PDB file of C-alpha atoms in Angstrom:
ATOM      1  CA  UNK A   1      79.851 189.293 -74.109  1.00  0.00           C
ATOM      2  CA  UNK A   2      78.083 188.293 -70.858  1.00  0.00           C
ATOM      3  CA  UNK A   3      77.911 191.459 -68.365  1.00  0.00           C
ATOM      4  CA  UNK A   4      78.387 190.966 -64.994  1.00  0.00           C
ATOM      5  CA  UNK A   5      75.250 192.936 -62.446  1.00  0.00           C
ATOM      6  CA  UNK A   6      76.010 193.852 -59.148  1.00  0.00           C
ATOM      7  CA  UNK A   7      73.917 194.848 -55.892  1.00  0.00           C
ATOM      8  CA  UNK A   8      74.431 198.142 -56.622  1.00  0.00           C
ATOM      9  CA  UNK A   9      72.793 198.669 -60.004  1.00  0.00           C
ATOM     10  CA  UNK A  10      69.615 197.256 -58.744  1.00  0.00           C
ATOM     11  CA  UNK A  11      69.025 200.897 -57.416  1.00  0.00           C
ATOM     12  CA  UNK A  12      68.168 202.068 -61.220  1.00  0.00           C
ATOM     13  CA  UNK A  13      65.339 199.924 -61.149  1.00  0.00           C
ATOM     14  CA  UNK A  14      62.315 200.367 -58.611  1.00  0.00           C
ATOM     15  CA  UNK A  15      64.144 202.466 -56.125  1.00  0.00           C
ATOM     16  CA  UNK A  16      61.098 203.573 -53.889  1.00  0.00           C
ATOM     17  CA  UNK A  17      60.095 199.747 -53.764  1.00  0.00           C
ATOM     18  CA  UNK A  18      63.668 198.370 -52.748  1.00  0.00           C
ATOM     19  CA  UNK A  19      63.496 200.988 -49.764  1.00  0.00           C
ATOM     20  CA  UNK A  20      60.644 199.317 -48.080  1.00  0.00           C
ATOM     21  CA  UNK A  21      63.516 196.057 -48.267  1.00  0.00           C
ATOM     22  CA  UNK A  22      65.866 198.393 -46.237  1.00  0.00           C
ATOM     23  CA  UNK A  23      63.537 199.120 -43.686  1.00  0.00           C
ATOM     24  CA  UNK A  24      62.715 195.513 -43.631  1.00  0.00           C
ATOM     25  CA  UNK A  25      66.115 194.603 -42.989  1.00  0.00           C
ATOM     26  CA  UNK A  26      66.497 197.574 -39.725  1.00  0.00           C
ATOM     27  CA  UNK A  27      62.881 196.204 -38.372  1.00  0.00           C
ATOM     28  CA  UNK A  28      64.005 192.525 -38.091  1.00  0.00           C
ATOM     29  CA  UNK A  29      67.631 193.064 -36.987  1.00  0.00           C
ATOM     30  CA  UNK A  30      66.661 195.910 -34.469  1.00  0.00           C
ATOM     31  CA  UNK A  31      63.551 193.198 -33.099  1.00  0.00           C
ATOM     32  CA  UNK A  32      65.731 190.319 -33.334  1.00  0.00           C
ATOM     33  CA  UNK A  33      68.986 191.391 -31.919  1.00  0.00           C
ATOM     34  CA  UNK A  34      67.442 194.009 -29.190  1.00  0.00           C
ATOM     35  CA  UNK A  35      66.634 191.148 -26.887  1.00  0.00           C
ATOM     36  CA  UNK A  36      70.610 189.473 -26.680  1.00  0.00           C
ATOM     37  CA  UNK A  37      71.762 191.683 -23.943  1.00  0.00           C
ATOM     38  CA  UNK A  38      75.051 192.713 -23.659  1.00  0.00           C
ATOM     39  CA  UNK A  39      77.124 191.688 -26.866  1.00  0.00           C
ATOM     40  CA  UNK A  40      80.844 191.882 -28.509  1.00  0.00           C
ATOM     41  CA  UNK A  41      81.247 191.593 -32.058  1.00  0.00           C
ATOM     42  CA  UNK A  42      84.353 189.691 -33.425  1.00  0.00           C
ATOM     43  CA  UNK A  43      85.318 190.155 -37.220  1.00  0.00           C
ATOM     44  CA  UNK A  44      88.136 188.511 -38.669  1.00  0.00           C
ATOM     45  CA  UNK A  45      88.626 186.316 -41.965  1.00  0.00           C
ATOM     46  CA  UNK A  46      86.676 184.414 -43.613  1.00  0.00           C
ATOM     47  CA  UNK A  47      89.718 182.101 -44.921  1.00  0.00           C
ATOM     48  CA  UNK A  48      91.008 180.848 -41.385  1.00  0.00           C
ATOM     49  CA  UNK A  49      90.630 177.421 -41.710  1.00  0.00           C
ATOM     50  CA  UNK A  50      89.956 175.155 -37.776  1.00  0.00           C
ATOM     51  CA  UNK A  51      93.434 174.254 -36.262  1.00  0.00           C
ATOM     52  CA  UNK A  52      94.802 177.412 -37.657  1.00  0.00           C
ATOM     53  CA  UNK A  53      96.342 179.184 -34.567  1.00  0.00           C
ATOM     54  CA  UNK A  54      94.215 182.123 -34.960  1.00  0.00           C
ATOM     55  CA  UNK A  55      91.062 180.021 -35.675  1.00  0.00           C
ATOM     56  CA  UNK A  56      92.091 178.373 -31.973  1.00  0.00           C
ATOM     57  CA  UNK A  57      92.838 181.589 -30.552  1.00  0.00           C
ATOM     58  CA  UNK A  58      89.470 183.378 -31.672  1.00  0.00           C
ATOM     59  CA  UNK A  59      87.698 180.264 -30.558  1.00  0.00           C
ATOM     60  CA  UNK A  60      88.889 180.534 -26.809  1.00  0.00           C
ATOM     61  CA  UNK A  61      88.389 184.065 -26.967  1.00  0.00           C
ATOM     62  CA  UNK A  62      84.598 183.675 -27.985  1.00  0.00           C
ATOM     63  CA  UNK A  63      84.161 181.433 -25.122  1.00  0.00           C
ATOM     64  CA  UNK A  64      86.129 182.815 -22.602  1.00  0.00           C
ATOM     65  CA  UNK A  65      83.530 186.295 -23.612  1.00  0.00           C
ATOM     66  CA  UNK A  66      80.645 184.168 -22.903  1.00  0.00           C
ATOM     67  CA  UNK A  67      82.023 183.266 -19.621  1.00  0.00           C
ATOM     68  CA  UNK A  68      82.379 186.195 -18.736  1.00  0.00           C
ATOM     69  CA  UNK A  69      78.588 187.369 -19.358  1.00  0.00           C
ATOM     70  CA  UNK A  70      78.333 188.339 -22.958  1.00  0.00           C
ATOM     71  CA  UNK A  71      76.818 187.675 -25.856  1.00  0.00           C
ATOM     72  CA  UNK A  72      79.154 186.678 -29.082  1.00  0.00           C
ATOM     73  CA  UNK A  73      78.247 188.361 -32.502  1.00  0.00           C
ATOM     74  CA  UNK A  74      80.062 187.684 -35.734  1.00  0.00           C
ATOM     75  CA  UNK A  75      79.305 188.272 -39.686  1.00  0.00           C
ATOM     76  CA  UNK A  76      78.338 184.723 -39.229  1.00  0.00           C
ATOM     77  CA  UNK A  77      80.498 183.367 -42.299  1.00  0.00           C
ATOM     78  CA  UNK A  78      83.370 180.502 -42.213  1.00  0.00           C
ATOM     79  CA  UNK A  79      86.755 180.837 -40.139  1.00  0.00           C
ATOM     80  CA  UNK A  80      87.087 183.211 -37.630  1.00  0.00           C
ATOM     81  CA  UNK A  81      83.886 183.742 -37.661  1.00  0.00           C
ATOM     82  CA  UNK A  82      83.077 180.287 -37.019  1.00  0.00           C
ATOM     83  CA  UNK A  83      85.613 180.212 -34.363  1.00  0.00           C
ATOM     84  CA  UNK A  84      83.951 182.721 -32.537  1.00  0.00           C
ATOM     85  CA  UNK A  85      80.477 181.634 -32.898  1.00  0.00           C
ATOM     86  CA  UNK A  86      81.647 178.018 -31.995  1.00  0.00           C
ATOM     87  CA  UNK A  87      83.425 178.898 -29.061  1.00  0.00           C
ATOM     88  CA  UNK A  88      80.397 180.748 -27.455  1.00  0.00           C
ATOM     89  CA  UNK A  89      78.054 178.139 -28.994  1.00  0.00           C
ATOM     90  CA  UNK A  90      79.780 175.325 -27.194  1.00  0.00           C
ATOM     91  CA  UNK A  91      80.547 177.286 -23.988  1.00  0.00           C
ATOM     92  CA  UNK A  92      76.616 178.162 -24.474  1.00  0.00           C
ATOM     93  CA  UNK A  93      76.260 181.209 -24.762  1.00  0.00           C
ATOM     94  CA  UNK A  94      74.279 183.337 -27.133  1.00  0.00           C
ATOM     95  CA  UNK A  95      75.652 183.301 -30.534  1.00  0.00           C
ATOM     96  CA  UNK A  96      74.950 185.609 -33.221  1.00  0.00           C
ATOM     97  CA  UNK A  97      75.352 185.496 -37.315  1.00  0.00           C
ATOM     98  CA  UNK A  98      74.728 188.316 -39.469  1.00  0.00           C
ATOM     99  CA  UNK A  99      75.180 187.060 -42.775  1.00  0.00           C
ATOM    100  CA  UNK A 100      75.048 188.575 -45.278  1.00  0.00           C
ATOM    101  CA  UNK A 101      74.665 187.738 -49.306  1.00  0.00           C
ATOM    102  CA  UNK A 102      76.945 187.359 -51.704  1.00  0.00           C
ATOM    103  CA  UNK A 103      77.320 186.318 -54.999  1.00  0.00           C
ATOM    104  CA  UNK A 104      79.916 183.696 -54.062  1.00  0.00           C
ATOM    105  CA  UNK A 105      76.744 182.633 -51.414  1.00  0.00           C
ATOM    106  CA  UNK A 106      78.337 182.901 -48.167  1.00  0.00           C
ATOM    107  CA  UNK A 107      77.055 180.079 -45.882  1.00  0.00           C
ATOM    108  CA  UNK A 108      76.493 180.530 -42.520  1.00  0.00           C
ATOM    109  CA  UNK A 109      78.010 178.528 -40.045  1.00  0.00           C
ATOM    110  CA  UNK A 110      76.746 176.117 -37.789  1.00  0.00           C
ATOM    111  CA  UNK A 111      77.010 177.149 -34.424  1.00  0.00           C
ATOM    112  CA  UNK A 112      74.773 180.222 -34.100  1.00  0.00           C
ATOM    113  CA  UNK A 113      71.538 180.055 -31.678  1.00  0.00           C
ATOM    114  CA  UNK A 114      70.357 183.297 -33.628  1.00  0.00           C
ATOM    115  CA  UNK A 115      71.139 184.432 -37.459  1.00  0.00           C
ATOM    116  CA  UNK A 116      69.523 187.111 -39.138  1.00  0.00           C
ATOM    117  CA  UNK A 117      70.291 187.288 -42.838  1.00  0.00           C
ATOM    118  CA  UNK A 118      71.169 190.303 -44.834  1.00  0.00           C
ATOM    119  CA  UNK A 119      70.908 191.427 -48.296  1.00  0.00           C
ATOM    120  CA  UNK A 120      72.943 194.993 -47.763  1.00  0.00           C
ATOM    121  CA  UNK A 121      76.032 195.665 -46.111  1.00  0.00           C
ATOM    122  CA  UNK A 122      75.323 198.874 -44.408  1.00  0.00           C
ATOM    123  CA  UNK A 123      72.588 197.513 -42.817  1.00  0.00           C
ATOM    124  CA  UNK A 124      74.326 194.631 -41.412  1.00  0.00           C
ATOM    125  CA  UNK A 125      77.192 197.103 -40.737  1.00  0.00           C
ATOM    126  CA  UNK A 126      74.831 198.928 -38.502  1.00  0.00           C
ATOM    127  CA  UNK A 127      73.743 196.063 -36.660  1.00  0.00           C
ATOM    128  CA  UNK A 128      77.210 195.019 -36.204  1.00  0.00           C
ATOM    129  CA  UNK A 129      77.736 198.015 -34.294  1.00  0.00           C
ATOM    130  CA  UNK A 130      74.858 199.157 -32.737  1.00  0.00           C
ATOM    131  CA  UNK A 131      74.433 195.922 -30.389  1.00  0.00           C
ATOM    132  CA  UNK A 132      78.265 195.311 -29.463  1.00  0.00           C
ATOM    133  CA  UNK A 133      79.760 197.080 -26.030  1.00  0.00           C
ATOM    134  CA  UNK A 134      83.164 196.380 -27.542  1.00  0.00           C
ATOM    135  CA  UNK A 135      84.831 195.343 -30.644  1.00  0.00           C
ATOM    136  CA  UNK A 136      87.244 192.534 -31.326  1.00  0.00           C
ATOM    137  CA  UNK A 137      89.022 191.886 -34.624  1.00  0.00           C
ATOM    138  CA  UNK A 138      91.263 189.480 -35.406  1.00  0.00           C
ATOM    139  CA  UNK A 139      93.290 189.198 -38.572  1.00  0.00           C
ATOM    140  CA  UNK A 140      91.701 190.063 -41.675  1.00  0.00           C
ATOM    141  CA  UNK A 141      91.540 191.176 -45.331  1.00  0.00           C
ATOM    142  CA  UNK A 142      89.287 193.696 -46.626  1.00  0.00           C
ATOM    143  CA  UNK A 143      86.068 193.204 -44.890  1.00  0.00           C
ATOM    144  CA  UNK A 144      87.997 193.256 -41.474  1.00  0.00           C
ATOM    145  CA  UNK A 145      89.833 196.397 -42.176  1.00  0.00           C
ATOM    146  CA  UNK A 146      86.730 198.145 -43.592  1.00  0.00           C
ATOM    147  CA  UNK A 147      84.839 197.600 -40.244  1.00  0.00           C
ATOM    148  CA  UNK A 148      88.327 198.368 -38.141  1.00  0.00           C
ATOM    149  CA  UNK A 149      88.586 202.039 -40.131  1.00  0.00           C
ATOM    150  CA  UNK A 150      84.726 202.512 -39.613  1.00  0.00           C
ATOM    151  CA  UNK A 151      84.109 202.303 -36.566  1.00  0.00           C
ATOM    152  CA  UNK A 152      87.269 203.994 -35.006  1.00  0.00           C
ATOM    153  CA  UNK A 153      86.105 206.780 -37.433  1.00  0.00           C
ATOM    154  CA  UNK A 154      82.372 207.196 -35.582  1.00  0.00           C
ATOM    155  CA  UNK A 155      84.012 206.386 -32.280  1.00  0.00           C
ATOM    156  CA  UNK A 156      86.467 209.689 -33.476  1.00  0.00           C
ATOM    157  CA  UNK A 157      83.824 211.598 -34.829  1.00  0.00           C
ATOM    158  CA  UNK A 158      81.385 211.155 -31.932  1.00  0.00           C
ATOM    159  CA  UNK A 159      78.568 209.280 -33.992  1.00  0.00           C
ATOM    160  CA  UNK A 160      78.805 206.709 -31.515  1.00  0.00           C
ATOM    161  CA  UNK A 161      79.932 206.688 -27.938  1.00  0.00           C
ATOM    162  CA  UNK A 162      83.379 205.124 -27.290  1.00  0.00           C
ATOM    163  CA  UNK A 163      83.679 201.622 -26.525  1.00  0.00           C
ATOM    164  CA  UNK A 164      86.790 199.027 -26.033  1.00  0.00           C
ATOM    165  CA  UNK A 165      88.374 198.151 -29.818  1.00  0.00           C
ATOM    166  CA  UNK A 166      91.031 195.872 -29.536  1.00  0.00           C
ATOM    167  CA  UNK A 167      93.129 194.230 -32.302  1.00  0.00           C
ATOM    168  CA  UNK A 168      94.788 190.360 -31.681  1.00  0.00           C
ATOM    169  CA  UNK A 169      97.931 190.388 -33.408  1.00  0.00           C
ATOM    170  CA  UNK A 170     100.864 192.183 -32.785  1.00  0.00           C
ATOM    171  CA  UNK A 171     102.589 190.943 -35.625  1.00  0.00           C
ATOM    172  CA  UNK A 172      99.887 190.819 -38.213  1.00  0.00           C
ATOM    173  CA  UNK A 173      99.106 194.633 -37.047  1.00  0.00           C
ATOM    174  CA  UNK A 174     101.921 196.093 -36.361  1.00  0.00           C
ATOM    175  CA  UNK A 175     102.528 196.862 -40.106  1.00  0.00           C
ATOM    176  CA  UNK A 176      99.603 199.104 -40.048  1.00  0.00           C
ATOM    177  CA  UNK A 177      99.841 200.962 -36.860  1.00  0.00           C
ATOM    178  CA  UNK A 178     102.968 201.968 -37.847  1.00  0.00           C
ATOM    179  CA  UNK A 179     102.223 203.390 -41.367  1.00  0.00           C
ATOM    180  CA  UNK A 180      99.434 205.227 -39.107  1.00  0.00           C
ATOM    181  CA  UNK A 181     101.735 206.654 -36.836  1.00  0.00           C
ATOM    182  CA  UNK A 182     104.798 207.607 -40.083  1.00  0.00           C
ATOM    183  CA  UNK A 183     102.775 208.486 -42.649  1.00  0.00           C
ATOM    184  CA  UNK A 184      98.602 209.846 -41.269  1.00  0.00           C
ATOM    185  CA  UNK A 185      99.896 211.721 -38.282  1.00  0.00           C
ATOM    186  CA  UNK A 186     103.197 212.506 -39.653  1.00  0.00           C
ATOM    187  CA  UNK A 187     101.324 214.785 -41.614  1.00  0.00           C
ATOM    188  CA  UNK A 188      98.698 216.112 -39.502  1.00  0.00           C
ATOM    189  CA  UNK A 189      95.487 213.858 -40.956  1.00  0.00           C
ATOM    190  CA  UNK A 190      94.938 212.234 -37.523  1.00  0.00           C
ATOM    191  CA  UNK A 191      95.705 213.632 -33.918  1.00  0.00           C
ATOM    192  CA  UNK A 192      97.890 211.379 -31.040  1.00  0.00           C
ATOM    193  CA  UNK A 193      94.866 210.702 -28.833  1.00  0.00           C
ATOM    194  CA  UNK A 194      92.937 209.215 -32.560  1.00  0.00           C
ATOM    195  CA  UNK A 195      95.316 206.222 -31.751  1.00  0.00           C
ATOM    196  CA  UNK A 196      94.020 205.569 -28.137  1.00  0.00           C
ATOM    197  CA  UNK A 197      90.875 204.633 -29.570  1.00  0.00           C
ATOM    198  CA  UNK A 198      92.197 200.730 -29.831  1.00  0.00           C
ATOM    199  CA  UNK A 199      94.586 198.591 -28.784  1.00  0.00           C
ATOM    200  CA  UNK A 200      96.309 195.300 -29.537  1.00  0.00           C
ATOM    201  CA  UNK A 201      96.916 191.961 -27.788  1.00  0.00           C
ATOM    202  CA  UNK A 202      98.463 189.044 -27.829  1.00  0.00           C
ATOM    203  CA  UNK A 203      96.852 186.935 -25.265  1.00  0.00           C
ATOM    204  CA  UNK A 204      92.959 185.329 -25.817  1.00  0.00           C
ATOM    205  CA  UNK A 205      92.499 186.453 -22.275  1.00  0.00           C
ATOM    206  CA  UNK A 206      93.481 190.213 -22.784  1.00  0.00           C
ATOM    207  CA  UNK A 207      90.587 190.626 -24.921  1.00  0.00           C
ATOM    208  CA  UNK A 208      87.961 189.854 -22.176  1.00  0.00           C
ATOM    209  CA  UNK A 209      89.903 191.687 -19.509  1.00  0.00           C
ATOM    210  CA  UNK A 210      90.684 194.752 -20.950  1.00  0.00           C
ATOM    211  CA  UNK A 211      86.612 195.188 -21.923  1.00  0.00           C
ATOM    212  CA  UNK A 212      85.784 194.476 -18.259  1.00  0.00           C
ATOM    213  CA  UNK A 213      88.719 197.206 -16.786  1.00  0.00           C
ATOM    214  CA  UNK A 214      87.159 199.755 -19.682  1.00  0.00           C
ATOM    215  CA  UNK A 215      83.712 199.892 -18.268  1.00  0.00           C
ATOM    216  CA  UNK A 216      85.123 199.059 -14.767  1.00  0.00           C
ATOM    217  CA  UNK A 217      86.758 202.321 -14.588  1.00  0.00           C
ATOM    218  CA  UNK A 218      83.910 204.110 -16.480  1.00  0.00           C
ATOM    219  CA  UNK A 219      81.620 202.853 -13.626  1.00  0.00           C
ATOM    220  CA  UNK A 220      79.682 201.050 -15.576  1.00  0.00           C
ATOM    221  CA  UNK A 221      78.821 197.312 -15.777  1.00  0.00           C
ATOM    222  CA  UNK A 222      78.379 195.773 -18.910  1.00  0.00           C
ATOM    223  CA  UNK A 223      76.171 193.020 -17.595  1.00  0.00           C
ATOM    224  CA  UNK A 224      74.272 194.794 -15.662  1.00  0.00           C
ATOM    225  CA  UNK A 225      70.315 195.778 -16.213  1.00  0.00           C
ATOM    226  CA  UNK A 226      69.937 198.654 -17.979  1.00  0.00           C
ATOM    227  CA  UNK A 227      68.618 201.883 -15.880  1.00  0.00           C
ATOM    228  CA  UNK A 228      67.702 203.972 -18.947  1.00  0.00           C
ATOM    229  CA  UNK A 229      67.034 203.532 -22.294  1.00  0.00           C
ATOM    230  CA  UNK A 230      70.288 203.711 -23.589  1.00  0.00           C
ATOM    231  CA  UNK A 231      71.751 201.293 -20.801  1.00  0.00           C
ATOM    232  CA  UNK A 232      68.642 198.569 -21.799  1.00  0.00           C
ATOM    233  CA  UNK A 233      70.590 198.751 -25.198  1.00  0.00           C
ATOM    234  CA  UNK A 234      73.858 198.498 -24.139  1.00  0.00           C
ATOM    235  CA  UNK A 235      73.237 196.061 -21.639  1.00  0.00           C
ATOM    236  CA  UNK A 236      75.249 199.158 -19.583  1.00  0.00           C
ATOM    237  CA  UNK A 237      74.235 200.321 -16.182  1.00  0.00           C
ATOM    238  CA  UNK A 238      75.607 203.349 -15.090  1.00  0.00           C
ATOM    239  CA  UNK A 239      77.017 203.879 -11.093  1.00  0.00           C
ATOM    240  CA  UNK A 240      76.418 208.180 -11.309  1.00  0.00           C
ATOM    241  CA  UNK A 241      74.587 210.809 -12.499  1.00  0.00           C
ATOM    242  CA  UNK A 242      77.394 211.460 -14.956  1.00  0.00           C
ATOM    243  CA  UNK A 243      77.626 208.612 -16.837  1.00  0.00           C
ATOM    244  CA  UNK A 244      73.963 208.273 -17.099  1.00  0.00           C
ATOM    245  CA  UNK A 245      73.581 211.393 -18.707  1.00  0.00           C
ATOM    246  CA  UNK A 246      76.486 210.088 -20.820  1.00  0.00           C
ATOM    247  CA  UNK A 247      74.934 207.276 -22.148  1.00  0.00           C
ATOM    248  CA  UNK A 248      71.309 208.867 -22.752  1.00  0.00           C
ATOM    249  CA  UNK A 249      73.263 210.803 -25.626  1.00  0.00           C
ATOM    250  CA  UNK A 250      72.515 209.631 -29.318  1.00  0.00           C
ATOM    251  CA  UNK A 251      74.182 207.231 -30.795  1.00  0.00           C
ATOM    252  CA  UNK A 252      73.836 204.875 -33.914  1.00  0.00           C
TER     253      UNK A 252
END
């Protein structure tokens, strides 16, 4: 009987070698993606097909983002995805895919300016992250709900400073949010303020507003050059002493 291998048993076999991969992978995302400037990183599924009304909707959203001033990254697979990338892409901006590999060979799609191809999903994850001043995910399956629960858990934990998370979707949400609020802090696993971190909208044009009144009434602006390390990352530029100390802090 033919027995399936996965990524993951690779690490019985030449361990210390495959680390030097790892690093590879940091070097090249960190050199490549360090120089986009301010970015937002939209994850939704892979299975929305174009003409889909949330394919449309992410679409308008990843241009309307690069109107605004930013930078659009996405896991650079098919549907929304794509609809991201090809909204910036044609509104011509700076779009981002980090794909990553799969056995079912995810292709990336075709309107990126910049990819950068992974072989392991924390790295990617991390690069997801680290270059995005605010989060946007649009209906999903797994992968979309695996980077929703991560990163509100380092925002909540501190591992990462907070930024604007926001959910399209009443409706396809609402399900979820709920069981949050009836079942995890019904019984004391999460606290009230844990569900401040993010927010849901229905409109494309919430998504861009709501990131520009978050940093607005932080003092910052998010496409502004960076006055300190940190800011240079961020694409952040802080208007007082406090927030500069703020964003100096480590972070992923």
């Amino acid at each position: 009987m033919e027995t399936s291998r996965y990524v993951v048993d690779d690490w019985k076999r030449d361990e210390s070698w495959r680390l030097f991969r790892i690093m590879g992978e940091f070097v090249d995302g960190i050199d490549t993606l360090s120089r986009i400037g301010p970015a937002v990183t939209v994850f939704g599924s892979a299975r929305s097909l174009p003409g889909d009304p949330v394919y449309v909707a992410t679409e308008r959203i990843g241009a309307d983002l690069v109107k605004r001033g930013f930078s659009v990254i996405t896991g650079g697979g098919p549907g929304s995805m794509e609809a991201a990338n090809k909204g910036a892409y044609e509104a011509g901006g700076t779009s981002v895919g980090l794909n990553i590999e799969l056995p079912m060979e995810q292709s990336g799609n075709e309107f990126t300016s910049l990819t950068v191809r992974f072989r392991y999903f924390f790295v990617r994850k991390v690069m997801l992250v680290k270059y995005a001043t605010a989060f946007v995910l649009m209906p999903g399956g797994y992968g979309t709900l695996d980077e929703f629960f991560e990163t509100v858990t380092l925002i909540q934990t501190r591992k990462i400073r907070p930024f604007p998370v926001i959910l399209f979707g009443t409706d396809y949400w609402k399900g979820l949010i709920e069981w949050l609020r009836a079942a995890v802090l019904a019984q004391g696993n999460i606290h009230e303020e844990d569900l401040d971190i993010f927010c849901i909208v229905d409109r494309e044009e919430q998504v861009g507003d709501i990131i520009d009144e978050w940093y607005h009434t932080r003092g910052m602006d998010p496409r502004g050059k960076g006055a300190s390390r940190e800011a240079a990352r961020t694409g952040l530029k802080p208007s007082n002493p406090e927030v500069q100390e703020d964003i100096d802090g480590d972070g992923i």
